[in-house]
Amino acid sequence: MNLARFFAAIVRRELQIAFKRWGDLVSPLMFFVMVASLFPLALSPQHEMLRNLGPAVLWIAALLATLLSLNALFRADIEDGSMEQLVLSPYPLALALFGKTVAHWLLNGLPLVVLAPALAVTYYLPGEGVRALSLTLLIGTPTLSLLGAVGAALTAGVRQSGGLLALLVLPLMLPVLMFGARATDLAASGEQISGPVYLLSALFLLALSLLPLASAAAIRISLD
Amino acid sequence: MWNWFHKLASPPHFYRLAGIFSPWLLWSSLILIAIGTYGGLVLAPADYQQGEGFRIIYVHVPSSYLSTMIYALMAITSGIGLIWRIKLAHAVAASAAPIGASFTVVSLLTGMLWGKPMWGTYWEWDPRLTSELILLFIYFGYMSLRASFEDIGKADRAGGLLAVVGVVNLPIIHYSVIWWSSLHQGPSIKKLDAPSISGDMLWPLLLLIAASTLFFGAILLYRARAEVLDREHNSRWVQDLLGERPGAG
Amino acid sequence: MVDCSKTCLSAIDLTLWRGPNCLFEELSFQVDAGSLLLVRGTNGSGKTTLLRVLSGLTRPESGHVQWCGESIEKTRQAFTAALAYFGHADGLKADLTVTQNLEFSARLYGRSGEQVSGLLKALNLSQCAQLETRYLSAGQKRRTALARVLMSNATLWLLDEPVTNLDSVGRDYVEDRLREHIAGGGLAIAATHEDIRLASESPDEIFLGDDA
C-alpha cells in the first residue's frame, strides 16, 4: 500500500469514529458560539464598539475552541493501544499523525470557518471584514491544529494536561492570532490585507513542513 | 575532538571541571560588574533626552540580551542531547531555564521602571516588552512541561523537543510583534531601546553585557553541578565523592 | 558478535530502570528463526516493558536490540515491516465494529475482505462482527487483536499475554497458529504467566524479577 492510501485510511478511520461521537464534535463549536456571544452581553451591544472588538473576539474564540478540541487529539489512541500500532507500523508515524491532524481540522477547524461569518454579522462587521475573517480563519486554523498537535503529543502522557497544553501552545499560536485578527480588523476598515495574508500562508507552509515531524518525535517520547 | 567531547560529557569529569571553573567565572564577573556599574552610574553622562533615567539600560539591556541568549543555549544543548543522547546536555538545558526566566523577569521589571518616567505608565505594549513577556510564557511552558513528568529521561526529551520547536518560533514571534506594533497609530512613542549612544555611555554597557554573561556562566555551572549530582546520586562516583567528605552522606 | 546474515532478534546488554527499580540489567539473548522464547516472571517484573523495548517503543537505559544484525533504530522501517506487536492494550477503537477495526488493519497489510471474514470465522468472532468493540468481552477483544497479528504476515511476533482471557478453544487455536508460525520459520517472543504448550520440545524461557 502506498503512502497516499495509508494517509486516506487514517483520515477515513478518524472520520468514522468522529461520526459516532457527535457530542465531542459539537461541544467545541458551541463553545465558540458562546464565547463570542459573551462579549456583547458583558459589555454593551453598541454597534461601534462591537465592530471594533469583533475581529479580536472572534479570532480568540476560534483559538480557544481549537485548543479545547485538541486536548483529546491523541489521548484515546494512547489509552487503547492504537498509537502503539501506528508507531510500530512500517508507515511513517509523522504521516499517520498528520492524517489525524487533518481529520481534526476537518471536524473542528472547518466548522469554525463556516460558522464565523454568521457570528461576524452579530458583531456588525462589514462585508469586507467578514470575508477577511473567513479567509484568515481558513489559512490560520490549520496552522493552529498543527501547532496544537505537537502540544497534544507532548502532553499526551501527562495527567491533567488541559492547562499545560494551553501554556505550551498559546505563546506559539500568538503570531497566527496577531496576523489573523489584525488582518480582519484592517479589512473591516477598508485597507489592503494581502501582506498579513501572505504571512499567514507562509506560517501555514512552515507549520505543514516541520510540525508533523515534531509531533511524531513527541509521540515517541510520550509512549516511551 | 570527538574524544574530548565525550570526555567532557561524562558527568564526573564535568562535575570536576565545573567545580574548578565556576569560582573563577563568578569572581571575574563580579569584579567586571562592579567596574561596569561604576562606569554606568557615575562616569557616564546623563542622556540629553532621557536624563538620569536612561541608566536603567545598564541592567535592562544585559538581562534582555541574556534572556534570549539563554533560550538559544537551551535549544542548542537540548538539540545536542536529543541527537547524540548526551544526558549532560539535557542537564545543562534544565539548569539554564530558571536562570533564563529570571533574567526575563528582570528585563521586564526594569523595562517597566524605565517606562514610568518615559511613557508615564509602567506598561506600554512596546514590541520589546511584549516579546519579553511572550518569552517569559515560553520559559514557563518549558518548566511546567518538565515538571509534569516523573521520569527524568522523559522530561529531558519532551522538554528538549519543546525548546527546539520554541527556538524556531522565537524569531517568528519577535517579528510578528514588530509588525503588529508598527500598525499602532498613536503619538510618536519612544521605543524602549538604547539611546544613540556616546562612547562614555557605551563601554560600561558592553562591559556589563560581557560581565553578566560570565555571571550567567558561573550560575549555570553551579546549578548544572547540583543537577548532575542529583541525577547521578545512585552512581559509583557520587557515592565515592560523598564518602570522601567527612560528615557528608 | 552476531551473525548478520540470518533472521534473528538479539538483545544485547539491555538495562532498564523504572524509578528506583532495576527491571533488568545487562540482559542478553538471541532468538533465531523458527523458535519461540517465553518471557516469564511475576506481575510487575517487567515482562511488558521488555517486550516494549524489543519492539522499539521503549528505549533501554543502555544496550540495544538488533534485527538481523542491525540496530532496530537504524533499520526501523524494515524491522517494523517484519513485526507484529500484540500489546498489553488491544489497540482497538471502542467506537468501531470488529469488522471496521479489522478492515483498517487489512488495508494496511493489503488483505482482502474475504480474508478478514475467514479469520473472524476461525476466531469464532463471526456473530459479533458488526458489534462495536466496546460491547465485547475481554476475551473477544483479545481475539480481535489476535486477528490483526494473524493477518500481518510478519516474521516476528511479540506477544504480550497472548492466551490470557481466552477460553480453551481460543487457547488451542492460538497455540496451533503459533506452532505453524514457528514451523514456517517465524520467530515469536511471548510474555506470559501461563503455560504455552507446543507439541515439540519445550521452548526457551527467560525469567525476570526476583526468581532470575
XYZ file of C-alpha atoms in Angstrom:
685
model
C 0.000 0.000 0.000
C 1.384 3.367 -0.861
C 1.612 6.353 1.435
C -1.371 8.194 -0.004
C -3.629 5.242 0.655
C -2.281 4.864 4.156
C -2.997 8.532 4.765
C -6.522 8.123 3.383
C -7.107 5.082 5.600
C -6.097 7.096 8.679
C -8.350 10.046 7.818
C -11.192 7.705 6.990
C -10.925 5.902 10.322
C -10.841 9.193 12.241
C -13.986 10.374 10.473
C -15.700 7.039 11.119
C -15.006 7.382 14.829
C -15.957 11.037 14.965
C -19.338 10.490 13.389
C -20.157 8.033 16.150
C -19.404 10.704 18.731
C -21.425 13.733 17.762
C -21.195 15.263 21.201
C -17.430 15.624 21.023
C -17.761 17.469 17.741
C -20.479 19.839 18.752
C -19.171 20.993 22.119
C -16.108 22.986 20.894
C -18.348 24.559 18.290
C -20.928 25.546 20.895
C -18.070 26.865 22.996
C -17.017 29.055 20.083
C -20.520 30.470 19.685
C -20.955 31.027 23.412
C -17.636 32.787 23.989
C -18.428 35.027 21.049
C -21.840 35.897 22.466
C -20.478 36.567 25.961
C -18.822 39.809 24.916
C -21.890 41.748 23.779
C -23.615 40.600 26.975
C -20.729 41.549 29.245
C -20.079 44.877 27.511
C -22.980 46.621 25.920
C -24.322 45.975 22.450
C -23.128 49.217 20.891
C -22.536 48.738 17.189
C -19.414 50.851 17.061
C -17.641 49.064 19.918
C -18.632 45.597 18.764
C -17.391 46.342 15.276
C -14.018 47.301 16.760
C -13.845 44.287 19.054
C -15.291 41.759 16.622
C -12.134 40.626 14.789
C -10.196 40.066 18.011
C -13.046 38.391 19.870
C -13.947 36.032 17.048
C -10.323 35.069 16.476
C -9.708 34.481 20.180
C -12.897 32.422 20.453
C -11.760 30.310 17.479
C -8.330 29.876 19.059
C -9.801 28.745 22.378
C -12.269 26.397 20.693
C -9.393 24.804 18.766
C -7.436 24.429 21.976
C -10.403 22.806 23.697
C -10.793 20.198 20.985
C -7.060 19.493 20.768
C -6.736 18.133 24.254
C -8.225 14.780 23.319
C -6.461 14.511 19.964
C -4.117 11.629 20.815
C -5.324 10.641 24.279
C -7.771 7.911 23.275
C -5.258 6.392 20.845
C -2.648 6.147 23.545
C -5.046 4.661 26.065
C -6.482 1.977 23.797
C -3.147 0.976 22.283
C -3.836 2.083 18.707
C -0.976 4.558 18.933
C 1.462 1.704 19.622
C 0.218 0.038 16.480
C 0.734 3.202 14.447
C 4.232 3.696 15.846
C 5.107 0.087 15.033
C 3.596 0.132 11.568
C 6.071 0.351 8.699
C 4.487 3.618 7.567
C 5.886 6.966 8.699
C 4.437 7.985 12.038
C 4.518 11.642 11.000
C 2.154 10.824 8.144
C -0.245 8.994 10.458
C -0.295 11.913 12.892
C -0.663 14.347 10.035
C -3.694 12.352 8.899
C -5.173 12.614 12.365
C -4.478 16.349 12.405
C -6.131 16.815 9.033
C -9.179 14.934 10.308
C -9.141 17.117 13.406
C -9.163 20.227 11.267
C -11.942 18.920 9.019
C -14.066 18.174 12.076
C -13.202 21.146 14.278
C -11.466 23.851 12.274
C -13.590 23.831 9.150
C -16.902 24.201 11.053
C -15.410 27.256 12.778
C -14.577 28.776 9.410
C -18.111 28.086 8.207
C -19.760 29.402 11.351
C -17.625 32.509 11.793
C -19.370 34.698 9.160
C -22.702 34.221 10.935
C -21.145 35.413 14.174
C -19.349 38.238 12.396
C -22.731 39.603 11.384
C -23.750 39.834 15.053
C -20.664 41.997 15.552
C -21.741 44.248 12.670
C -18.589 43.582 10.680
C -18.843 44.968 7.147
C -18.722 42.578 4.195
C -15.004 43.104 3.642
C -14.311 42.213 7.256
C -16.457 39.074 7.100
C -14.632 37.909 4.008
C -11.252 38.606 5.600
C -12.295 36.730 8.740
C -13.260 33.646 6.740
C -10.092 33.813 4.681
C -7.733 34.249 7.639
C -9.502 31.529 9.622
C -9.272 29.228 6.621
C -5.497 29.698 6.458
C -4.924 30.153 10.175
C -6.867 27.324 11.816
C -4.898 24.538 10.071
C -1.735 26.124 11.456
C -3.340 26.144 14.897
C -4.264 22.457 14.532
C -0.710 21.564 13.504
C 0.797 23.520 16.403
C -1.731 22.095 18.808
C -0.948 18.575 17.648
C 2.647 18.987 18.810
C 1.436 20.211 22.187
C -1.119 17.415 22.435
C 1.574 14.863 21.561
C 3.953 16.274 24.182
C 1.313 16.230 26.914
C -0.417 13.004 25.857
C 1.196 11.006 28.642
C 0.604 13.626 31.321
C -2.361 13.609 33.658
C -4.388 16.833 33.981
C -2.851 18.164 30.818
C -5.503 20.736 29.812
C -3.888 23.763 31.431
C -0.407 22.603 30.490
C -1.364 22.261 26.835
C -2.642 25.854 26.816
C 0.543 27.088 28.471
C 2.714 25.301 25.905
C 0.956 26.173 22.693
C -0.688 29.557 23.290
C 2.585 31.520 23.028
C 3.412 29.640 19.837
C -0.023 30.406 18.412
C 0.266 34.141 19.031
C 1.663 35.098 15.596
C -1.286 33.400 13.889
C -3.683 35.238 16.165
C -1.964 38.578 15.616
C -1.915 38.279 11.837
C -5.430 36.858 11.611
C -7.162 39.303 13.911
C -5.292 42.360 12.662
C -5.896 41.459 9.029
C -9.615 41.142 9.721
C -9.517 44.460 11.527
C -7.657 46.145 8.671
C -10.075 44.760 6.094
C -13.038 45.949 8.134
C -11.649 49.467 7.980
C -11.197 49.129 4.243
C -7.447 48.573 3.997
C -5.314 46.151 1.992
C -4.610 42.856 3.749
C -2.501 40.975 1.244
C 0.603 41.408 3.473
C -0.683 39.622 6.578
C -2.471 37.041 4.430
C 0.825 36.151 2.735
C 2.498 35.957 6.123
C -0.265 33.692 7.437
C 0.177 31.457 4.397
C 3.934 31.361 4.971
C 3.357 30.329 8.584
C 0.986 27.619 7.404
C 3.530 26.222 4.941
C 6.264 26.286 7.558
C 3.997 24.518 10.045
C 2.966 21.995 7.410
C 6.536 21.060 6.600
C 8.004 20.846 10.098
C 5.360 20.233 12.722
C 4.178 16.709 11.771
C 7.778 15.564 12.290
C 7.841 17.270 15.684
C 4.541 15.590 16.606
C 5.949 12.203 15.667
C 9.035 12.772 17.805
C 6.812 13.890 20.681
C 4.580 10.822 20.425
C 7.593 8.524 20.553
C 8.649 10.274 23.751
C 5.162 10.113 25.257
C 4.861 6.389 24.556
C 8.297 5.529 25.953
C 37.843 16.440 19.044
C 35.204 13.754 19.379
C 37.019 12.107 22.263
C 37.356 15.401 24.016
C 33.635 15.987 23.557
C 32.781 12.640 25.049
C 35.113 13.091 27.931
C 33.582 16.444 28.751
C 30.143 14.903 28.533
C 30.944 12.325 31.193
C 29.281 13.530 34.395
C 32.195 13.072 36.845
C 34.549 14.872 34.502
C 32.102 17.705 34.010
C 31.473 17.893 37.729
C 35.178 18.264 38.423
C 35.828 20.790 35.634
C 32.770 22.868 36.503
C 33.924 22.919 40.101
C 37.260 24.364 39.007
C 35.876 26.962 36.608
C 32.815 28.262 38.388
C 34.565 30.290 41.152
C 36.826 31.930 38.565
C 33.855 32.854 36.430
C 31.923 34.106 39.393
C 34.680 36.322 40.798
C 35.759 37.753 37.474
C 32.146 38.532 36.617
C 31.574 40.240 39.966
C 34.661 42.408 39.519
C 33.648 43.358 35.985
C 30.103 44.096 37.128
C 31.500 46.426 39.803
C 33.636 48.287 37.230
C 30.793 48.456 34.718
C 28.321 49.666 37.305
C 30.704 52.422 38.393
C 31.202 53.396 34.750
C 27.497 53.358 34.047
C 26.184 55.069 37.149
C 28.985 57.552 37.838
C 31.276 58.143 34.870
C 28.735 58.123 32.042
C 26.992 61.454 31.476
C 23.242 61.750 31.736
C 21.396 61.343 28.456
C 20.315 64.652 26.973
C 16.827 63.351 26.213
C 16.177 60.761 28.882
C 18.133 62.328 31.755
C 19.342 60.036 34.538
C 16.586 57.555 33.790
C 18.475 56.099 30.879
C 20.924 54.438 33.291
C 18.488 51.559 33.812
C 19.585 50.258 30.430
C 22.752 49.076 32.183
C 20.583 46.427 33.833
C 17.866 46.163 31.244
C 19.919 45.571 28.103
C 22.192 42.842 29.573
C 19.224 40.976 31.031
C 17.213 41.257 27.808
C 20.192 40.006 25.871
C 20.713 37.116 28.265
C 17.031 36.167 28.314
C 17.188 35.431 24.581
C 20.713 34.056 24.591
C 19.908 31.586 27.352
C 16.909 30.318 25.435
C 19.098 29.792 22.395
C 21.624 27.957 24.566
C 18.821 25.788 25.967
C 17.684 24.926 22.470
C 21.222 24.090 21.329
C 22.021 21.914 24.334
C 18.603 20.252 24.026
C 19.310 19.553 20.375
C 22.680 18.050 21.273
C 21.013 15.996 23.977
C 18.325 14.730 21.607
C 20.606 13.942 18.691
C 23.622 12.467 20.431
C 21.738 11.318 23.533
C 24.005 13.130 25.930
C 22.305 13.364 29.282
C 24.665 16.081 30.441
C 23.418 18.381 27.686
C 19.858 17.935 28.924
C 21.004 18.614 32.465
C 22.573 21.884 31.298
C 19.373 22.880 29.459
C 17.273 22.082 32.508
C 19.560 24.148 34.752
C 19.582 27.092 32.360
C 15.787 27.503 32.160
C 15.112 29.062 35.584
C 18.087 31.410 35.131
C 16.757 32.488 31.754
C 13.291 33.026 33.200
C 14.810 35.135 35.996
C 16.665 37.362 33.548
C 13.420 37.705 31.570
C 11.646 38.879 34.724
C 14.465 41.350 35.468
C 14.274 42.628 31.905
C 10.503 43.110 32.194
C 10.717 44.840 35.570
C 13.496 47.207 34.521
C 11.626 47.918 31.307
C 8.556 48.847 33.313
C 10.585 51.037 35.659
C 12.091 52.774 32.636
C 8.616 53.227 31.210
C 7.180 55.115 34.167
C 9.198 58.330 33.628
C 9.456 57.946 29.838
C 5.930 56.906 28.911
C 4.148 57.999 32.066
C 2.972 54.424 32.614
C 4.542 51.211 33.822
C 3.277 49.204 30.922
C 3.182 50.098 27.277
C 2.635 47.468 24.563
C 6.077 48.188 23.247
C 7.412 45.477 20.906
C 10.386 44.713 23.122
C 8.417 44.426 26.326
C 5.755 42.377 24.565
C 8.333 39.983 23.138
C 9.915 39.616 26.579
C 6.521 38.818 28.063
C 5.878 36.110 25.485
C 9.377 34.754 26.072
C 8.533 34.509 29.761
C 5.421 32.469 28.898
C 7.588 30.166 26.807
C 10.021 29.666 29.681
C 7.094 28.884 31.986
C 5.734 26.391 29.474
C 9.111 24.656 29.260
C 9.492 24.438 33.018
C 5.912 23.247 33.566
C 6.281 20.572 30.910
C 9.453 19.296 32.567
C 7.812 19.359 35.983
C 4.859 17.295 34.771
C 6.990 14.223 34.034
C 8.080 11.942 36.836
C 10.689 10.207 34.742
C 13.657 12.486 34.222
C 14.630 10.939 30.901
C 11.170 11.676 29.522
C 11.229 15.194 30.945
C 14.563 15.729 29.200
C 13.364 14.571 25.813
C 9.933 16.229 25.921
C 11.355 19.498 27.237
C 14.161 19.348 24.712
C 11.746 18.931 21.833
C 9.677 21.862 23.077
C 12.800 24.017 23.378
C 13.759 23.220 19.798
C 10.239 23.919 18.479
C 10.236 27.120 20.520
C 13.522 28.381 19.123
C 12.157 28.158 15.586
C 9.168 30.130 16.776
C 11.014 32.853 18.677
C 12.083 34.889 15.640
C 8.620 34.467 14.136
C 7.043 35.772 17.322
C 9.553 38.596 17.529
C 8.941 39.841 14.006
C 5.169 39.363 14.294
C 5.214 41.579 17.357
C 7.232 44.214 15.487
C 4.785 44.106 12.563
C 1.846 44.212 14.936
C 3.164 47.227 16.847
C 4.086 49.061 13.653
C 0.338 49.315 12.999
C -0.186 51.480 16.081
C -1.118 54.957 15.078
C -0.689 56.571 18.495
C 1.590 59.538 19.229
C 5.255 59.004 18.481
C 6.016 56.662 21.331
C 9.658 56.401 22.072
C 10.823 52.850 21.772
C 12.458 51.206 24.742
C 15.903 50.975 23.297
C 19.456 52.011 23.957
C 19.670 55.714 23.082
C 22.024 56.766 20.317
C 24.954 56.334 22.492
C 28.274 58.065 23.046
C 31.490 56.285 23.902
C 31.296 57.180 27.591
C 27.913 55.557 27.777
C 28.780 52.618 25.560
C 31.779 50.993 27.211
C 30.057 50.323 30.548
C 27.156 48.794 28.661
C 29.367 46.450 26.646
C 31.357 45.597 29.753
C 28.182 44.833 31.684
C 26.857 42.639 28.896
C 30.089 40.640 28.950
C 30.143 40.562 32.746
C 26.575 39.320 33.074
C 27.281 36.629 30.514
C 30.180 35.469 32.681
C 27.931 35.689 35.723
C 25.349 33.564 33.952
C 28.077 31.063 33.087
C 29.071 30.817 36.736
C 25.495 30.341 37.984
C 24.831 27.819 35.224
C 27.855 25.762 36.235
C 26.818 25.808 39.900
C 23.287 24.752 39.024
C 24.372 22.140 36.496
C 26.761 20.620 39.049
C 23.936 20.270 41.540
C 21.683 18.861 38.823
C 24.293 16.289 37.769
C 24.860 15.278 41.365
C 21.129 14.827 41.871
C 20.697 12.795 38.700
C 23.675 10.575 39.368
C 23.071 10.100 43.069
C 22.939 6.329 42.654
C 26.148 6.075 40.725
C 29.518 4.978 41.951
C 31.381 8.257 41.563
C 28.844 10.247 43.562
C 28.914 7.664 46.332
C 32.715 7.871 46.340
C 32.566 11.642 46.361
C 30.214 11.718 49.315
C 32.221 9.059 51.102
C 35.385 11.148 50.907
C 33.846 14.036 52.746
C 33.678 13.633 56.488
C 30.218 14.190 57.856
C 28.536 14.051 54.480
C 26.169 11.290 53.330
C 29.441 -10.507 17.654
C 26.250 -11.606 15.982
C 25.912 -13.384 12.703
C 24.361 -10.741 10.481
C 23.258 -12.909 7.622
C 20.322 -14.748 9.174
C 16.984 -13.709 10.533
C 17.293 -13.245 14.252
C 16.397 -10.871 17.008
C 19.114 -10.228 19.523
C 19.092 -8.271 22.729
C 22.498 -7.001 23.721
C 23.249 -5.875 27.273
C 19.806 -4.381 27.873
C 19.485 -2.421 31.086
C 16.376 -0.606 32.210
C 15.453 1.149 35.407
C 11.985 2.277 36.330
C 12.411 4.830 39.093
C 14.469 3.154 41.797
C 13.788 -0.384 40.498
C 16.092 -2.148 38.137
C 13.884 -4.230 35.855
C 16.743 -5.923 34.069
C 20.453 -5.377 33.880
C 22.775 -6.368 31.038
C 20.226 -8.792 29.678
C 21.366 -10.512 26.504
C 19.715 -13.195 24.451
C 19.074 -14.166 20.884
C 16.020 -15.637 19.197
C 16.591 -17.415 15.895
C 14.233 -18.132 13.074
C 11.893 -20.993 13.885
C 11.982 -20.603 17.634
C 9.836 -19.325 20.436
C 11.060 -17.549 23.537
C 8.867 -17.310 26.598
C 9.418 -14.393 28.935
C 8.320 -15.439 32.400
C 8.046 -13.528 35.620
C 5.683 -12.313 38.280
C 3.382 -9.333 37.837
C 5.386 -6.133 37.692
C 8.636 -7.912 36.906
C 8.971 -6.078 33.597
C 7.669 -8.576 31.030
C 5.619 -5.976 29.211
C 8.465 -3.469 29.429
C 10.895 -5.969 27.949
C 8.545 -6.548 25.011
C 8.223 -2.809 24.539
C 11.997 -2.490 24.500
C 12.277 -5.303 21.963
C 9.691 -3.597 19.756
C 11.497 -0.262 19.955
C 8.667 1.522 21.763
C 10.722 1.996 24.899
C 14.336 2.974 24.797
C 16.584 0.999 27.141
C 18.922 2.812 29.501
C 21.811 1.055 27.842
C 22.280 -1.764 25.378
C 20.403 -2.241 22.154
C 18.196 -4.559 20.147
C 19.274 -5.895 16.792
C 17.176 -7.292 13.999
C 19.151 -9.437 11.537
C 22.319 -7.957 12.965
C 21.350 -4.301 12.596
C 20.181 -1.984 15.326
C 16.394 -1.645 15.124
C 16.664 2.120 15.352
C 18.693 2.199 12.162
C 16.508 -0.242 10.256
C 13.218 0.894 11.700
C 11.238 0.515 8.512
C 12.493 -2.972 7.683
C 12.081 -4.015 11.285
C 8.526 -2.743 11.700
C 7.571 -4.307 8.365
C 8.616 -7.672 9.808
C 6.986 -7.107 13.186
C 3.569 -7.851 14.618
C 3.107 -6.458 18.096
C 0.348 -7.831 20.241
C 0.433 -5.453 23.141
C -0.917 -5.187 26.612
C -3.632 -2.914 25.183
C -5.697 -4.353 22.362
C -5.329 -1.392 20.023
C -8.986 -1.448 19.086
C -11.220 1.552 18.607
C -14.125 1.121 21.008
C -16.479 3.091 18.743
C -15.860 0.958 15.678
C -17.204 -2.507 14.981
C -14.995 -5.567 14.900
C -15.145 -5.557 11.104
C -14.331 -1.851 10.835
C -11.363 -2.273 13.166
C -10.015 -5.183 11.178
C -10.702 -3.573 7.822
C -8.346 -0.786 8.801
C -5.588 -3.312 9.542
C -6.462 -5.264 6.410
C -5.974 -2.117 4.382
C -2.571 -1.572 5.992
C -1.479 -5.132 5.303
C -3.137 -5.346 1.898
C -5.597 -8.105 2.812
C -8.978 -8.665 1.204
C -12.388 -8.617 2.825
C -12.739 -12.391 2.449
C -9.563 -12.963 4.378
C -10.970 -10.815 7.184
C -14.234 -12.739 7.350
C -12.339 -16.035 7.147
C -10.270 -15.009 10.157
C -13.357 -13.894 12.039
C -14.892 -17.304 11.487
C -11.737 -19.114 12.586
C -11.520 -16.992 15.713
C -15.185 -17.602 16.471
C -15.996 -13.894 16.147
C -18.476 -14.011 13.261
C -21.532 -13.463 15.410
C -20.156 -10.228 16.847
C -18.564 -8.907 13.653
C -20.981 -5.990 13.428
C -20.777 -5.150 17.112
C -18.844 -2.144 18.345
C -15.821 -3.430 20.219
C -16.869 -1.596 23.394
C -19.556 -4.270 23.852
C -17.147 -7.209 23.530
C -15.878 -9.291 26.409
C -12.186 -9.159 27.292
C -11.609 -12.483 25.566
C -13.371 -11.382 22.395
C -11.296 -8.212 22.293
C -8.112 -10.260 22.657
C -9.189 -12.431 19.749
C -9.935 -9.431 17.581
C -6.480 -8.115 18.342
C -5.025 -11.530 17.529
C -6.734 -11.441 14.171
C -4.584 -8.439 13.355
C -1.404 -10.370 14.162
C -2.572 -13.313 12.096
C -3.290 -11.239 9.006
C 0.011 -9.383 9.234
C 2.297 -11.935 7.590
C 5.008 -10.726 9.979
C 8.157 -12.744 10.636
C 8.475 -11.646 14.228
C 5.629 -11.850 16.699
C 5.901 -10.042 20.010
C 3.017 -11.274 22.128
C 2.075 -9.871 25.494
C -0.049 -12.393 27.404
C -1.457 -13.973 24.234
C -3.616 -16.612 25.949
C -4.893 -14.693 28.949
C -8.680 -14.295 28.977
C -9.101 -16.884 26.237
C -11.241 -19.980 26.618
C -9.750 -23.397 25.930
C -10.837 -23.381 22.284
C -9.213 -19.997 21.823
C -6.027 -21.146 23.548
C -5.782 -24.202 21.337
C -6.272 -22.033 18.272
C -3.549 -19.598 19.351
C -1.152 -22.402 20.157
C -1.810 -24.006 16.783
C -1.130 -20.742 14.942
C 1.996 -20.173 16.991
C 3.234 -23.656 16.141
C 2.569 -23.051 12.455
C 4.284 -19.684 12.593
C 7.408 -21.170 14.105
C 7.391 -24.202 11.877
C 7.230 -21.797 8.947
C 10.466 -20.176 10.044
C 8.967 -17.341 12.050
C 10.134 -16.006 15.385
C 7.976 -15.369 18.408
C 8.561 -13.915 21.821
C 5.709 -14.240 24.259
C 5.461 -12.739 27.713
C 3.148 -14.880 29.747
C 2.480 -16.136 33.228
C 0.580 -19.088 31.853
C 1.995 -22.111 30.109
C 2.024 -22.215 26.366
C 2.190 -25.784 25.103
C 3.802 -26.546 21.843
C 3.895 -30.133 20.664
C 7.639 -30.138 20.142
C 10.242 -29.775 22.850
C 9.622 -27.094 25.441
C 10.548 -23.570 24.300
C 13.357 -21.434 25.663
C 12.477 -19.312 28.620
C 13.917 -16.340 30.411
C 12.836 -15.263 33.855
C 12.558 -11.700 35.012
C 12.341 -10.434 38.550
C 13.463 -11.987 41.805
C 13.462 -15.587 40.615
C 16.058 -14.731 37.977
